[in-house]
Coordinates of C-alpha atoms in Angstrom, one line a residue:
M27 CA 10.3 -7.8 -25.8
S28 CA 11.6 -6.3 -21.9
S29 CA 11.4 -7.9 -18.7
A30 CA 8.5 -7.3 -16.5
A31 CA 10.9 -5.4 -14.1
E32 CA 11.9 -3.0 -17.0
Q33 CA 8.3 -2.4 -17.8
E34 CA 7.8 -1.3 -14.0
A35 CA 11.1 1.2 -14.2
V36 CA 10.3 2.5 -17.2
A37 CA 6.4 3.1 -15.8
G38 CA 8.2 4.4 -12.5
K39 CA 10.5 6.9 -14.9
R40 CA 7.7 8.2 -16.9
A41 CA 5.4 8.6 -13.7
T42 CA 8.5 10.6 -12.5
E43 CA 8.9 12.8 -15.8
D44 CA 5.3 13.8 -15.9
G45 CA 5.6 16.3 -13.2
Q46 CA 6.6 15.3 -9.7
P47 CA 9.0 16.6 -8.1
S48 CA 12.2 16.6 -6.8
A49 CA 11.9 18.0 -3.2
A50 CA 9.9 20.5 -2.1
V51 CA 10.6 23.3 0.1
V52 CA 7.2 24.0 3.2
N53 CA 7.4 27.0 5.1
G54 CA 11.1 26.6 5.0
V55 CA 11.9 23.4 5.6
R56 CA 13.5 21.1 2.5
R57 CA 11.5 17.9 2.3
A58 CA 11.8 14.7 0.4
A59 CA 9.0 14.3 -2.4
P60 CA 6.8 12.0 -2.5
P61 CA 7.1 8.6 -3.5
P62 CA 6.8 8.0 -7.3
T63 CA 3.6 6.4 -8.5
V64 CA 3.4 3.6 -11.1
P65 CA -0.1 3.4 -13.5
A66 CA -2.5 1.1 -13.1
W67 CA -5.2 -0.4 -16.0
P68 CA -9.2 -0.5 -14.2
G69 CA -7.8 -4.8 -13.2
T70 CA -11.2 -6.4 -12.0
P71 CA -12.2 -6.5 -8.6
V72 CA -12.5 -10.2 -8.0
P73 CA -10.9 -11.7 -6.4
L74 CA -10.0 -9.8 -3.6
G75 CA -6.6 -9.5 -2.4
A76 CA -3.5 -10.2 -5.3
R77 CA -3.7 -12.3 -8.0
F78 CA -0.8 -12.4 -10.7
R79 CA -2.4 -13.5 -14.2
T80 CA -1.6 -11.7 -17.9
G81 CA -4.3 -10.1 -19.0
P82 CA -6.0 -11.2 -22.8
D83 CA -3.1 -8.3 -24.7
G84 CA -0.6 -10.8 -23.1
V85 CA 0.7 -8.9 -20.4
A86 CA 1.8 -9.8 -17.2
G87 CA 1.2 -8.4 -14.4
T88 CA -0.8 -8.4 -11.0
N89 CA -4.3 -7.5 -10.0
F90 CA -5.0 -6.1 -6.8
A91 CA -8.8 -5.4 -5.1
L92 CA -9.6 -4.6 -1.5
W93 CA -13.2 -3.7 0.0
A94 CA -13.0 -0.3 2.1
G95 CA -16.4 0.8 2.3
G96 CA -17.1 4.8 2.8
A97 CA -13.3 5.3 2.3
E98 CA -12.0 8.2 -0.6
A99 CA -9.6 7.2 -2.5
V100 CA -6.8 4.3 -2.3
E101 CA -3.5 3.8 -2.5
L102 CA -1.2 0.3 -3.7
C103 CA 2.3 0.4 -1.9
L104 CA 4.9 -1.6 -3.7
F105 CA 8.0 -1.9 -2.4
D106 CA 10.9 -3.5 -3.7
E107 CA 13.8 -5.6 -1.8
G108 CA 15.7 -2.5 -0.9
G109 CA 12.2 -1.0 0.9
E110 CA 11.8 1.6 -1.4
E111 CA 7.8 2.4 -2.0
R112 CA 6.1 2.9 -5.5
R113 CA 2.4 4.0 -4.9
V114 CA -0.5 3.1 -7.1
R115 CA -3.7 5.1 -7.0
L116 CA -6.9 3.1 -7.4
T117 CA -8.7 4.6 -9.1
E118 CA -11.5 2.2 -10.0
L119 CA -14.3 1.4 -7.4
T120 CA -17.2 -1.9 -7.6
H121 CA -19.6 -2.5 -5.3
E122 CA -17.1 -0.3 -2.4
I123 CA -14.0 -2.1 -3.6
W124 CA -11.1 -0.2 -5.3
H125 CA -9.2 -2.3 -7.6
G126 CA -5.9 -2.1 -10.3
F127 CA -4.0 -4.1 -13.0
V128 CA -0.8 -3.4 -12.4
P129 CA 2.4 -4.5 -15.0
G130 CA 5.2 -6.0 -14.1
V131 CA 4.4 -6.8 -11.3
L132 CA 5.2 -10.6 -10.5
P133 CA 4.8 -13.3 -7.4
G134 CA 6.2 -12.7 -3.8
R135 CA 6.1 -8.3 -4.5
R136 CA 5.8 -6.9 -1.0
Y137 CA 3.5 -3.8 -0.7
G138 CA 0.7 -2.4 1.5
Y139 CA -2.4 -0.3 1.3
R140 CA -3.1 3.7 2.3
V141 CA -6.6 4.4 2.8
H142 CA -7.8 7.8 2.7
G143 CA -11.2 9.1 4.3
R144 CA -12.7 11.4 7.2
W145 CA -11.1 11.3 10.8
D146 CA -13.0 11.8 12.8
P147 CA -13.4 9.4 16.1
W148 CA -16.7 10.3 17.2
T149 CA -18.3 8.6 14.6
G150 CA -16.5 6.4 13.7
A151 CA -14.4 7.4 10.4
R152 CA -10.5 6.7 11.4
W153 CA -9.0 6.5 8.5
N154 CA -5.2 7.6 8.5
P155 CA -3.2 7.4 4.9
A156 CA 0.4 7.8 7.0
K157 CA -0.2 4.1 8.8
L158 CA 0.4 1.6 5.7
L159 CA -2.3 -1.2 6.2
L160 CA -1.7 -5.1 5.6
D161 CA -3.8 -6.4 3.4
P162 CA -7.2 -8.8 4.8
Y163 CA -6.8 -10.8 2.1
A164 CA -3.0 -11.5 1.7
R165 CA -1.8 -15.7 1.1
A166 CA 1.5 -14.6 2.5
V167 CA 2.9 -11.9 5.1
D168 CA 6.7 -10.9 5.3
G169 CA 8.7 -8.8 8.5
D170 CA 8.1 -9.8 12.0
F171 CA 5.2 -8.4 14.2
R172 CA 5.5 -4.9 16.6
L173 CA 3.7 -2.4 17.8
P174 CA 5.7 0.4 18.7
P175 CA 3.0 3.6 18.8
E176 CA 3.9 4.5 15.6
V177 CA 1.7 1.5 13.9
Y178 CA -1.7 3.1 15.6
G179 CA -3.3 5.3 13.5
H180 CA -4.5 7.5 17.3
V181 CA -1.7 9.2 19.8
R182 CA -1.0 6.5 21.8
D183 CA 1.6 8.2 23.9
W184 CA -0.9 11.8 24.4
P185 CA -0.5 13.0 27.5
E186 CA -3.9 13.6 27.7
Q187 CA -4.8 9.6 28.3
H188 CA -8.1 10.3 28.1
V189 CA -8.7 11.8 24.5
A190 CA -5.2 9.7 23.3
D191 CA -7.2 8.5 20.5
T192 CA -9.3 11.4 19.4
V193 CA -5.9 12.7 18.0
R194 CA -4.4 11.4 14.8
D195 CA -0.7 10.1 14.8
D196 CA 0.6 11.9 10.9
R197 CA 3.6 9.6 11.4
D198 CA 3.9 7.4 8.4
S199 CA 4.2 3.7 9.6
A200 CA 6.0 1.6 7.2
R201 CA 9.0 1.3 8.4
T202 CA 8.0 0.0 11.0
S203 CA 5.1 -2.8 9.9
R204 CA 4.7 -6.0 7.9
R205 CA 4.0 -6.4 4.8
A206 CA 1.8 -8.6 2.4
S207 CA 2.7 -10.5 -0.8
S208 CA 1.2 -11.2 -3.7
S209 CA 0.7 -14.8 -4.9
M210 CA -0.2 -16.8 -7.5
T211 CA -2.7 -19.2 -8.2
T212 CA -2.3 -21.9 -10.8
T213 CA -5.5 -23.7 -12.1
T214 CA -5.7 -25.9 -10.1
G215 CA -5.9 -23.9 -7.3
R216 CA -3.1 -24.2 -5.4
T217 CA -1.0 -20.6 -4.2
T218 CA 2.2 -19.8 -4.9
T219 CA 4.9 -17.1 -3.7
A220 CA 8.0 -16.6 -5.8
R221 CA 11.1 -17.4 -2.8
R222 CA 12.5 -14.4 -1.4
R223 CA 15.8 -13.3 0.1
R224 CA 15.1 -12.4 3.8
G225 CA 15.1 -8.2 3.2
P226 CA 14.6 -5.5 5.8
T227 CA 11.1 -5.2 7.4
R228 CA 11.3 -1.3 6.9

């Protein structure tokens, strides 16, 4: 049987082979392709957060569950030791909780979310998938706390300050955002995370 890391690598390879381009040309400019996607199983809506477990078929992995009322789509973003991002589209929705089980993801894996939806500040809708969001249910967090302009959903340094908070900032914040670390809850209720080497915070 292959290891968890090998299972995840195979999943990512299959996603790339399923039609994802290596690059795209937009308006004559060659741009990097979006991060490769990883398939997810349905999982469960509870408990909220990231919990490592073994599925009924004996495959180990992590269940992710996030409440995001009003969102149109949620992407789980997994990061390896080098900071490379892989995305998992969570397609299961139960009572406004987006959830999925990702085989091969072990305790200590860094992750975040990108949430899609309307941008309409005048009605309170400020969804911005360019921003990597920290899991509010995380039990461990990696990275230093910083507030550079690109982590804000709006253009903080917009020249017309009276409307700055209504202009969406489409810069990717993953390089400067903190990330959650998946955990494992034991039968005694104690939560642990895998000991990790300090890596880049991008």
